[in-house]
């Protein structure tokens, strides 16, 4: 009987070791963005495409597209796993990310791992951001460094067991973060739109439903989902449900007007604020991508 | 037993109906203000739509039509708010209203957004008769002004 116990102990140690390896926070290769000269002007566009200000400015902050955003954080995200608070990502040396290296920032954005080597919760949409090119990520960091600092302290997340064990997110990432794009296309305009929509603009985070563990359901891509705020639903934007023309979509992304000349509401009003600051060609590319989505009823 | 539960149900339905009737007919003056505001929004949306369809290229650009639409938009945007946005007409108090209570608790903020639309509409009057490019540029200002007010002061669709 003792050998059974012994084998059991060995298996348990192996399983723990395997779990340790499988949940290990990843690192970036030293060659990431090697030789790239940071361009903060392009970084500003990436910032708008990524919608960074919508979550990282303080909830009570007045949205004024003329003023530079103060990325003090604090916006709460109430989920079934707990309440997450957006952190301060202003360039403040103590409370923000002013001390970070570009490599550390890139690891956070593309791998969802902090400079201290901890997994971030996927309320931070790195599952989408990891599709950003190394150059765009480095440019984004260069732009954020030009913004005003804020001394607001980070508010700790309010998350219960077992979700408070961040190491477990390593498994979540293995299951639900996929590097490849979802929509297949050879059209260069649609490819640009896909880069923006599936990557930086992280549209699927709201427009695609999730499984019980919070992973996106790729078979229902952009086919709508319950509203994370708990009220109503986020619409299906595949051609099975959305009847807007490409011109309608471009106008919506530019001025916020629906085809009935109502204005965008809720979270989408923030998205329009961001998209309206992109070059028109990029808004057109996102519109082309939306029209090219596989129809899912 | 069955009779009494039927009686209770009837009583309940009657109570709800009376309450609903009372809520919607509580004050014709308040109801009238909400109807007038919704009509004003309809005027704004109709004329913005005429301009928007030119901006999108759905209808050919015509300076005279665009100017007429912009002038009506500006007129609708600058109606005196004192008799339209009267207290007690927030969402929930009067049927058909999506006005948030913040319109009255933060009157200065609301006024600022309303003036924002007046300004954007005035810019559209200038731009609409100039050329299509100017019209398209002014469209974003009008859209921003609509959204800037709807975001803080308009309640959700029911």
GROMACS .gro file of C-alpha atoms in nm:
model
  455
    1UNK     CA    1   0.000   0.000   0.000
    2UNK     CA    2   0.292   0.237   0.071
    3UNK     CA    3   0.388   0.241  -0.295
    4UNK     CA    4   0.046   0.377  -0.387
    5UNK     CA    5   0.102   0.667  -0.153
    6UNK     CA    6   0.451   0.720  -0.291
    7UNK     CA    7   0.328   0.723  -0.652
    8UNK     CA    8   0.049   0.959  -0.548
    9UNK     CA    9   0.296   1.201  -0.392
   10UNK     CA   10   0.519   1.188  -0.699
   11UNK     CA   11   0.221   1.252  -0.928
   12UNK     CA   12   0.102   1.541  -0.712
   13UNK     CA   13   0.448   1.699  -0.721
   14UNK     CA   14   0.461   1.650  -1.100
   15UNK     CA   15   0.114   1.803  -1.140
   16UNK     CA   16   0.209   2.099  -0.923
   17UNK     CA   17   0.529   2.142  -1.123
   18UNK     CA   18   0.339   2.122  -1.450
   19UNK     CA   19   0.085   2.373  -1.321
   20UNK     CA   20   0.369   2.602  -1.217
   21UNK     CA   21   0.518   2.584  -1.564
   22UNK     CA   22   0.183   2.626  -1.741
   23UNK     CA   23   0.090   2.934  -1.538
   24UNK     CA   24   0.431   3.103  -1.562
   25UNK     CA   25   0.410   3.469  -1.675
   26UNK     CA   26   0.567   3.501  -2.018
   27UNK     CA   27   0.848   3.738  -2.118
   28UNK     CA   28   0.919   3.919  -2.443
   29UNK     CA   29   1.227   3.839  -2.650
   30UNK     CA   30   1.505   4.100  -2.627
   31UNK     CA   31   1.462   4.156  -2.999
   32UNK     CA   32   1.108   4.298  -2.951
   33UNK     CA   33   1.086   4.617  -3.160
   34UNK     CA   34   1.465   4.613  -3.195
   35UNK     CA   35   1.591   4.913  -3.393
   36UNK     CA   36   1.251   5.087  -3.386
   37UNK     CA   37   1.268   5.463  -3.334
   38UNK     CA   38   0.973   5.564  -3.110
   39UNK     CA   39   0.723   5.797  -3.282
   40UNK     CA   40   0.490   5.966  -3.028
   41UNK     CA   41   0.273   6.113  -3.307
   42UNK     CA   42   0.187   5.766  -3.431
   43UNK     CA   43   0.154   5.669  -3.063
   44UNK     CA   44  -0.125   5.927  -3.027
   45UNK     CA   45  -0.320   5.753  -3.304
   46UNK     CA   46  -0.260   5.414  -3.143
   47UNK     CA   47  -0.379   5.564  -2.813
   48UNK     CA   48  -0.708   5.673  -2.975
   49UNK     CA   49  -0.748   5.348  -3.166
   50UNK     CA   50  -0.691   5.155  -2.842
   51UNK     CA   51  -0.947   5.361  -2.651
   52UNK     CA   52  -0.701   5.393  -2.360
   53UNK     CA   53  -0.853   5.716  -2.226
   54UNK     CA   54  -1.204   5.568  -2.202
   55UNK     CA   55  -1.102   5.338  -1.918
   56UNK     CA   56  -0.792   5.503  -1.771
   57UNK     CA   57  -0.916   5.859  -1.718
   58UNK     CA   58  -1.092   5.917  -1.386
   59UNK     CA   59  -1.467   5.841  -1.403
   60UNK     CA   60  -1.558   6.197  -1.304
   61UNK     CA   61  -1.317   6.352  -1.553
   62UNK     CA   62  -1.480   6.579  -1.808
   63UNK     CA   63  -1.424   6.448  -2.158
   64UNK     CA   64  -1.273   6.727  -2.357
   65UNK     CA   65  -1.106   6.609  -2.675
   66UNK     CA   66  -0.903   6.932  -2.689
   67UNK     CA   67  -0.729   6.873  -2.355
   68UNK     CA   68  -0.463   6.610  -2.290
   69UNK     CA   69  -0.609   6.313  -2.102
   70UNK     CA   70  -0.500   6.253  -1.743
   71UNK     CA   71  -0.470   5.877  -1.703
   72UNK     CA   72  -0.534   5.868  -1.329
   73UNK     CA   73  -0.743   5.549  -1.337
   74UNK     CA   74  -1.017   5.455  -1.093
   75UNK     CA   75  -1.301   5.348  -1.323
   76UNK     CA   76  -1.470   5.040  -1.168
   77UNK     CA   77  -1.552   4.728  -1.372
   78UNK     CA   78  -1.814   4.521  -1.193
   79UNK     CA   79  -1.800   4.160  -1.314
   80UNK     CA   80  -1.915   3.822  -1.190
   81UNK     CA   81  -1.554   3.754  -1.085
   82UNK     CA   82  -1.522   4.069  -0.875
   83UNK     CA   83  -1.477   4.443  -0.917
   84UNK     CA   84  -1.169   4.565  -1.100
   85UNK     CA   85  -1.040   4.922  -1.092
   86UNK     CA   86  -0.852   5.073  -1.383
   87UNK     CA   87  -0.500   5.167  -1.268
   88UNK     CA   88  -0.313   5.494  -1.296
   89UNK     CA   89  -0.109   5.473  -1.619
   90UNK     CA   90  -0.007   5.838  -1.626
   91UNK     CA   91   0.369   5.904  -1.640
   92UNK     CA   92   0.382   5.983  -1.266
   93UNK     CA   93   0.701   5.833  -1.123
   94UNK     CA   94   0.541   5.695  -0.805
   95UNK     CA   95   0.178   5.617  -0.882
   96UNK     CA   96   0.186   5.584  -1.260
   97UNK     CA   97   0.414   5.416  -1.512
   98UNK     CA   98   0.677   5.689  -1.536
   99UNK     CA   99   0.950   5.453  -1.416
  100UNK     CA  100   0.862   5.178  -1.660
  101UNK     CA  101   1.082   5.078  -1.951
  102UNK     CA  102   0.936   5.053  -2.301
  103UNK     CA  103   1.000   4.678  -2.283
  104UNK     CA  104   0.811   4.652  -1.955
  105UNK     CA  105   0.520   4.844  -2.105
  106UNK     CA  106   0.519   4.621  -2.413
  107UNK     CA  107   0.515   4.311  -2.190
  108UNK     CA  108   0.214   4.453  -2.004
  109UNK     CA  109   0.018   4.542  -2.317
  110UNK     CA  110   0.094   4.236  -2.529
  111UNK     CA  111   0.136   3.962  -2.267
  112UNK     CA  112  -0.071   4.099  -1.980
  113UNK     CA  113   0.221   4.070  -1.738
  114UNK     CA  114   0.333   4.346  -1.498
  115UNK     CA  115   0.696   4.456  -1.467
  116UNK     CA  116   0.699   4.260  -1.137
  117UNK     CA  117   0.608   3.947  -1.334
  118UNK     CA  118   0.243   3.920  -1.223
  119UNK     CA  119  -0.045   3.834  -1.454
  120UNK     CA  120  -0.298   4.110  -1.515
  121UNK     CA  121  -0.669   4.034  -1.509
  122UNK     CA  122  -0.825   4.030  -1.856
  123UNK     CA  123  -1.043   4.334  -1.775
  124UNK     CA  124  -0.732   4.483  -1.936
  125UNK     CA  125  -0.790   4.371  -2.297
  126UNK     CA  126  -0.446   4.232  -2.370
  127UNK     CA  127  -0.610   3.938  -2.546
  128UNK     CA  128  -0.685   4.195  -2.818
  129UNK     CA  129  -0.385   4.428  -2.773
  130UNK     CA  130  -0.140   4.140  -2.824
  131UNK     CA  131  -0.221   4.171  -3.197
  132UNK     CA  132  -0.063   4.520  -3.207
  133UNK     CA  133   0.269   4.544  -3.391
  134UNK     CA  134   0.582   4.595  -3.176
  135UNK     CA  135   0.640   4.936  -3.335
  136UNK     CA  136   0.288   5.057  -3.252
  137UNK     CA  137   0.323   4.943  -2.889
  138UNK     CA  138   0.655   5.126  -2.846
  139UNK     CA  139   0.507   5.439  -3.010
  140UNK     CA  140   0.210   5.422  -2.773
  141UNK     CA  141   0.444   5.416  -2.476
  142UNK     CA  142   0.632   5.717  -2.614
  143UNK     CA  143   0.302   5.908  -2.645
  144UNK     CA  144   0.177   5.820  -2.294
  145UNK     CA  145   0.507   5.954  -2.154
  146UNK     CA  146   0.415   6.298  -2.297
  147UNK     CA  147   0.083   6.316  -2.104
  148UNK     CA  148   0.035   6.495  -1.769
  149UNK     CA  149   0.122   6.291  -1.457
  150UNK     CA  150  -0.132   6.216  -1.184
  151UNK     CA  151  -0.053   6.133  -0.821
  152UNK     CA  152  -0.375   5.940  -0.765
  153UNK     CA  153  -0.306   5.609  -0.590
  154UNK     CA  154  -0.420   5.282  -0.746
  155UNK     CA  155  -0.723   5.120  -0.593
  156UNK     CA  156  -0.677   4.746  -0.529
  157UNK     CA  157  -0.916   4.511  -0.712
  158UNK     CA  158  -1.194   4.358  -0.509
  159UNK     CA  159  -1.175   3.994  -0.615
  160UNK     CA  160  -1.253   3.686  -0.406
  161UNK     CA  161  -1.109   3.332  -0.402
  162UNK     CA  162  -1.014   3.158  -0.631
  163UNK     CA  163  -0.989   3.448  -0.878
  164UNK     CA  164  -0.758   3.639  -0.645
  165UNK     CA  165  -0.482   3.387  -0.727
  166UNK     CA  166  -0.329   3.568  -1.020
  167UNK     CA  167  -0.108   3.275  -1.110
  168UNK     CA  168  -0.422   3.095  -1.230
  169UNK     CA  169  -0.456   3.354  -1.506
  170UNK     CA  170  -0.165   3.181  -1.676
  171UNK     CA  171  -0.401   2.895  -1.755
  172UNK     CA  172  -0.675   3.138  -1.863
  173UNK     CA  173  -0.434   3.290  -2.111
  174UNK     CA  174  -0.339   2.947  -2.248
  175UNK     CA  175  -0.706   2.868  -2.301
  176UNK     CA  176  -0.840   3.197  -2.431
  177UNK     CA  177  -0.565   3.415  -2.576
  178UNK     CA  178  -0.504   3.329  -2.940
  179UNK     CA  179  -0.254   3.523  -3.146
  180UNK     CA  180  -0.415   3.465  -3.483
  181UNK     CA  181  -0.683   3.687  -3.631
  182UNK     CA  182  -1.039   3.559  -3.629
  183UNK     CA  183  -1.166   3.680  -3.967
  184UNK     CA  184  -0.978   3.553  -4.273
  185UNK     CA  185  -0.931   3.804  -4.556
  186UNK     CA  186  -0.695   3.887  -4.844
  187UNK     CA  187  -0.834   4.239  -4.890
  188UNK     CA  188  -0.573   4.490  -4.764
  189UNK     CA  189  -0.838   4.743  -4.652
  190UNK     CA  190  -1.025   4.477  -4.456
  191UNK     CA  191  -0.691   4.360  -4.315
  192UNK     CA  192  -0.622   4.712  -4.187
  193UNK     CA  193  -0.972   4.724  -4.038
  194UNK     CA  194  -0.916   4.383  -3.882
  195UNK     CA  195  -0.587   4.498  -3.730
  196UNK     CA  196  -0.770   4.790  -3.569
  197UNK     CA  197  -1.097   4.614  -3.474
  198UNK     CA  198  -0.962   4.280  -3.353
  199UNK     CA  199  -0.652   4.438  -3.201
  200UNK     CA  200  -0.634   4.792  -3.071
  201UNK     CA  201  -1.002   4.890  -3.073
  202UNK     CA  202  -1.087   4.556  -2.901
  203UNK     CA  203  -1.446   4.560  -3.035
  204UNK     CA  204  -1.501   4.192  -2.955
  205UNK     CA  205  -1.451   4.251  -2.583
  206UNK     CA  206  -1.810   4.379  -2.574
  207UNK     CA  207  -1.962   4.265  -2.904
  208UNK     CA  208  -1.877   3.894  -2.857
  209UNK     CA  209  -2.026   3.674  -2.587
  210UNK     CA  210  -1.815   3.493  -2.329
  211UNK     CA  211  -1.812   3.147  -2.176
  212UNK     CA  212  -1.843   3.073  -1.803
  213UNK     CA  213  -1.473   3.147  -1.752
  214UNK     CA  214  -1.486   3.479  -1.935
  215UNK     CA  215  -1.320   3.359  -2.255
  216UNK     CA  216  -1.453   3.500  -2.583
  217UNK     CA  217  -1.666   3.267  -2.796
  218UNK     CA  218  -1.496   3.283  -3.135
  219UNK     CA  219  -1.787   3.100  -3.298
  220UNK     CA  220  -2.011   3.395  -3.212
  221UNK     CA  221  -1.763   3.661  -3.323
  222UNK     CA  222  -1.920   4.011  -3.300
  223UNK     CA  223  -2.265   3.851  -3.286
  224UNK     CA  224  -2.364   4.045  -2.974
  225UNK     CA  225  -2.355   3.972  -2.602
  226UNK     CA  226  -2.515   4.070  -2.274
  227UNK     CA  227  -2.411   4.417  -2.163
  228UNK     CA  228  -2.132   4.388  -1.904
  229UNK     CA  229  -2.304   4.673  -1.716
  230UNK     CA  230  -2.595   4.434  -1.659
  231UNK     CA  231  -2.854   4.637  -1.849
  232UNK     CA  232  -2.965   4.528  -2.194
  233UNK     CA  233  -2.747   4.379  -2.464
  234UNK     CA  234  -2.457   4.480  -2.686
  235UNK     CA  235  -2.580   4.446  -3.045
  236UNK     CA  236  -2.486   4.189  -3.304
  237UNK     CA  237  -2.283   4.381  -3.565
  238UNK     CA  238  -2.242   4.100  -3.817
  239UNK     CA  239  -2.428   4.137  -4.150
  240UNK     CA  240  -2.692   3.894  -4.014
  241UNK     CA  241  -2.823   4.173  -3.792
  242UNK     CA  242  -2.666   4.504  -3.890
  243UNK     CA  243  -2.824   4.669  -4.192
  244UNK     CA  244  -2.612   4.984  -4.195
  245UNK     CA  245  -2.413   5.061  -4.510
  246UNK     CA  246  -2.039   5.119  -4.509
  247UNK     CA  247  -2.109   5.495  -4.543
  248UNK     CA  248  -2.345   5.474  -4.244
  249UNK     CA  249  -2.070   5.313  -4.036
  250UNK     CA  250  -1.808   5.570  -4.138
  251UNK     CA  251  -2.049   5.854  -4.053
  252UNK     CA  252  -2.125   5.687  -3.719
  253UNK     CA  253  -1.755   5.652  -3.633
  254UNK     CA  254  -1.698   6.017  -3.734
  255UNK     CA  255  -1.992   6.212  -3.591
  256UNK     CA  256  -2.170   5.955  -3.372
  257UNK     CA  257  -2.486   5.980  -3.581
  258UNK     CA  258  -2.684   5.664  -3.647
  259UNK     CA  259  -2.861   5.640  -3.985
  260UNK     CA  260  -3.171   5.782  -3.807
  261UNK     CA  261  -2.967   6.077  -3.681
  262UNK     CA  262  -2.987   5.972  -3.324
  263UNK     CA  263  -2.652   5.996  -3.145
  264UNK     CA  264  -2.441   5.711  -3.012
  265UNK     CA  265  -2.519   5.623  -2.651
  266UNK     CA  266  -2.353   5.453  -2.357
  267UNK     CA  267  -2.004   5.313  -2.394
  268UNK     CA  268  -2.026   5.345  -2.771
  269UNK     CA  269  -2.032   5.725  -2.739
  270UNK     CA  270  -1.682   5.695  -2.589
  271UNK     CA  271  -1.573   5.465  -2.870
  272UNK     CA  272  -1.691   5.720  -3.126
  273UNK     CA  273  -1.497   5.993  -2.945
  274UNK     CA  274  -1.185   5.782  -2.990
  275UNK     CA  275  -1.247   5.667  -3.346
  276UNK     CA  276  -1.333   6.019  -3.462
  277UNK     CA  277  -0.971   6.113  -3.394
  278UNK     CA  278  -0.832   5.853  -3.637
  279UNK     CA  279  -0.760   5.926  -4.004
  280UNK     CA  280  -1.071   5.877  -4.219
  281UNK     CA  281  -0.901   5.590  -4.400
  282UNK     CA  282  -0.882   5.398  -4.073
  283UNK     CA  283  -1.252   5.454  -3.997
  284UNK     CA  284  -1.330   5.337  -4.349
  285UNK     CA  285  -1.114   5.029  -4.293
  286UNK     CA  286  -1.301   4.939  -3.973
  287UNK     CA  287  -1.631   4.988  -4.159
  288UNK     CA  288  -1.507   4.757  -4.437
  289UNK     CA  289  -1.408   4.500  -4.175
  290UNK     CA  290  -1.750   4.516  -4.007
  291UNK     CA  291  -1.920   4.461  -4.344
  292UNK     CA  292  -1.686   4.166  -4.410
  293UNK     CA  293  -1.768   3.987  -4.083
  294UNK     CA  294  -1.915   3.638  -4.127
  295UNK     CA  295  -2.292   3.664  -4.076
  296UNK     CA  296  -2.393   3.502  -3.748
  297UNK     CA  297  -2.760   3.523  -3.651
  298UNK     CA  298  -6.104   3.094  -0.249
  299UNK     CA  299  -6.109   3.113  -0.626
  300UNK     CA  300  -6.347   3.399  -0.622
  301UNK     CA  301  -6.146   3.592  -0.374
  302UNK     CA  302  -5.822   3.545  -0.571
  303UNK     CA  303  -6.004   3.661  -0.882
  304UNK     CA  304  -6.127   3.961  -0.689
  305UNK     CA  305  -5.774   4.033  -0.569
  306UNK     CA  306  -5.638   4.008  -0.924
  307UNK     CA  307  -5.908   4.239  -1.054
  308UNK     CA  308  -5.838   4.481  -0.776
  309UNK     CA  309  -5.464   4.465  -0.849
  310UNK     CA  310  -5.507   4.519  -1.223
  311UNK     CA  311  -5.743   4.810  -1.155
  312UNK     CA  312  -5.494   4.966  -0.916
  313UNK     CA  313  -5.211   4.936  -1.166
  314UNK     CA  314  -5.427   5.079  -1.444
  315UNK     CA  315  -5.538   5.370  -1.233
  316UNK     CA  316  -5.182   5.438  -1.126
  317UNK     CA  317  -5.061   5.431  -1.486
  318UNK     CA  318  -5.346   5.656  -1.591
  319UNK     CA  319  -5.269   5.894  -1.309
  320UNK     CA  320  -4.899   5.900  -1.397
  321UNK     CA  321  -4.958   5.975  -1.764
  322UNK     CA  322  -5.238   6.223  -1.710
  323UNK     CA  323  -5.111   6.370  -1.388
  324UNK     CA  324  -5.029   6.704  -1.537
  325UNK     CA  325  -5.111   6.798  -1.896
  326UNK     CA  326  -4.871   7.091  -1.878
  327UNK     CA  327  -4.577   6.861  -1.802
  328UNK     CA  328  -4.685   6.615  -2.066
  329UNK     CA  329  -4.713   6.893  -2.321
  330UNK     CA  330  -4.359   7.007  -2.250
  331UNK     CA  331  -4.223   6.656  -2.304
  332UNK     CA  332  -4.416   6.620  -2.631
  333UNK     CA  333  -4.287   6.956  -2.749
  334UNK     CA  334  -3.927   6.860  -2.661
  335UNK     CA  335  -3.956   6.534  -2.846
  336UNK     CA  336  -4.093   6.725  -3.145
  337UNK     CA  337  -3.797   6.961  -3.119
  338UNK     CA  338  -3.560   6.661  -3.123
  339UNK     CA  339  -3.746   6.536  -3.432
  340UNK     CA  340  -3.689   6.872  -3.604
  341UNK     CA  341  -3.320   6.863  -3.517
  342UNK     CA  342  -3.283   6.505  -3.637
  343UNK     CA  343  -3.476   6.565  -3.964
  344UNK     CA  344  -3.263   6.861  -4.069
  345UNK     CA  345  -2.941   6.698  -3.954
  346UNK     CA  346  -3.045   6.402  -4.167
  347UNK     CA  347  -3.076   6.620  -4.479
  348UNK     CA  348  -2.726   6.751  -4.420
  349UNK     CA  349  -2.592   6.410  -4.325
  350UNK     CA  350  -2.713   6.240  -4.641
  351UNK     CA  351  -2.522   6.501  -4.845
  352UNK     CA  352  -2.215   6.449  -4.626
  353UNK     CA  353  -2.238   6.074  -4.688
  354UNK     CA  354  -2.287   6.120  -5.062
  355UNK     CA  355  -2.634   5.965  -5.059
  356UNK     CA  356  -2.790   6.280  -5.205
  357UNK     CA  357  -2.608   6.529  -5.429
  358UNK     CA  358  -2.479   6.844  -5.260
  359UNK     CA  359  -2.698   7.148  -5.313
  360UNK     CA  360  -2.599   7.474  -5.145
  361UNK     CA  361  -2.954   7.614  -5.121
  362UNK     CA  362  -3.103   7.295  -4.972
  363UNK     CA  363  -2.812   7.260  -4.732
  364UNK     CA  364  -2.847   7.620  -4.617
  365UNK     CA  365  -3.222   7.583  -4.564
  366UNK     CA  366  -3.169   7.267  -4.360
  367UNK     CA  367  -2.892   7.429  -4.155
  368UNK     CA  368  -3.103   7.738  -4.084
  369UNK     CA  369  -3.392   7.525  -3.958
  370UNK     CA  370  -3.150   7.319  -3.752
  371UNK     CA  371  -3.012   7.635  -3.595
  372UNK     CA  372  -3.363   7.763  -3.526
  373UNK     CA  373  -3.466   7.437  -3.361
  374UNK     CA  374  -3.146   7.431  -3.157
  375UNK     CA  375  -3.193   7.782  -3.022
  376UNK     CA  376  -3.552   7.759  -2.898
  377UNK     CA  377  -3.596   7.919  -2.558
  378UNK     CA  378  -3.538   7.643  -2.303
  379UNK     CA  379  -3.728   7.813  -2.018
  380UNK     CA  380  -4.069   7.684  -2.127
  381UNK     CA  381  -3.948   7.347  -2.261
  382UNK     CA  382  -3.719   7.206  -1.991
  383UNK     CA  383  -3.951   7.261  -1.698
  384UNK     CA  384  -3.894   7.090  -1.364
  385UNK     CA  385  -4.083   6.767  -1.296
  386UNK     CA  386  -4.050   6.631  -1.650
  387UNK     CA  387  -3.767   6.383  -1.595
  388UNK     CA  388  -3.768   6.022  -1.712
  389UNK     CA  389  -4.011   5.820  -1.501
  390UNK     CA  390  -4.219   6.121  -1.402
  391UNK     CA  391  -4.371   6.180  -1.744
  392UNK     CA  392  -4.427   5.918  -2.013
  393UNK     CA  393  -4.200   5.956  -2.316
  394UNK     CA  394  -3.934   6.152  -2.131
  395UNK     CA  395  -3.570   6.043  -2.133
  396UNK     CA  396  -3.452   6.356  -1.956
  397UNK     CA  397  -3.220   6.286  -1.664
  398UNK     CA  398  -3.273   6.464  -1.333
  399UNK     CA  399  -2.920   6.606  -1.375
  400UNK     CA  400  -3.064   6.857  -1.625
  401UNK     CA  401  -3.213   7.039  -1.326
  402UNK     CA  402  -2.959   6.951  -1.056
  403UNK     CA  403  -2.674   7.063  -1.286
  404UNK     CA  404  -2.853   7.338  -1.476
  405UNK     CA  405  -2.534   7.525  -1.563
  406UNK     CA  406  -2.379   7.216  -1.721
  407UNK     CA  407  -2.691   7.149  -1.924
  408UNK     CA  408  -2.703   7.510  -2.041
  409UNK     CA  409  -2.341   7.486  -2.153
  410UNK     CA  410  -2.414   7.177  -2.364
  411UNK     CA  411  -2.725   7.337  -2.512
  412UNK     CA  412  -2.522   7.642  -2.611
  413UNK     CA  413  -2.270   7.398  -2.759
  414UNK     CA  414  -2.536   7.281  -3.005
  415UNK     CA  415  -2.637   7.639  -3.086
  416UNK     CA  416  -2.274   7.716  -3.166
  417UNK     CA  417  -2.229   7.402  -3.378
  418UNK     CA  418  -2.553   7.473  -3.565
  419UNK     CA  419  -2.446   7.831  -3.632
  420UNK     CA  420  -2.118   7.700  -3.773
  421UNK     CA  421  -2.321   7.464  -3.992
  422UNK     CA  422  -2.523   7.758  -4.132
  423UNK     CA  423  -2.193   7.913  -4.240
  424UNK     CA  424  -2.050   7.589  -4.378
  425UNK     CA  425  -2.358   7.442  -4.548
  426UNK     CA  426  -2.371   7.702  -4.825
  427UNK     CA  427  -1.994   7.709  -4.878
  428UNK     CA  428  -1.920   7.366  -5.023
  429UNK     CA  429  -1.951   6.994  -4.951
  430UNK     CA  430  -1.612   6.976  -4.782
  431UNK     CA  431  -1.708   7.252  -4.535
  432UNK     CA  432  -2.042   7.083  -4.469
  433UNK     CA  433  -1.873   6.753  -4.396
  434UNK     CA  434  -1.635   6.928  -4.156
  435UNK     CA  435  -1.922   7.096  -3.968
  436UNK     CA  436  -2.108   6.764  -3.939
  437UNK     CA  437  -1.864   6.639  -3.679
  438UNK     CA  438  -1.924   6.948  -3.466
  439UNK     CA  439  -2.300   6.890  -3.469
  440UNK     CA  440  -2.253   6.521  -3.386
  441UNK     CA  441  -2.017   6.602  -3.101
  442UNK     CA  442  -2.264   6.855  -2.961
  443UNK     CA  443  -2.551   6.602  -2.969
  444UNK     CA  444  -2.340   6.337  -2.801
  445UNK     CA  445  -2.190   6.578  -2.547
  446UNK     CA  446  -2.539   6.652  -2.413
  447UNK     CA  447  -2.695   6.307  -2.456
  448UNK     CA  448  -2.416   6.135  -2.267
  449UNK     CA  449  -2.467   6.310  -1.934
  450UNK     CA  450  -2.829   6.421  -1.963
  451UNK     CA  451  -3.025   6.157  -2.156
  452UNK     CA  452  -3.149   5.844  -1.986
  453UNK     CA  453  -3.154   5.494  -2.141
  454UNK     CA  454  -3.410   5.380  -2.394
  455UNK     CA  455  -3.676   5.164  -2.231
   0.00000   0.00000   0.00000
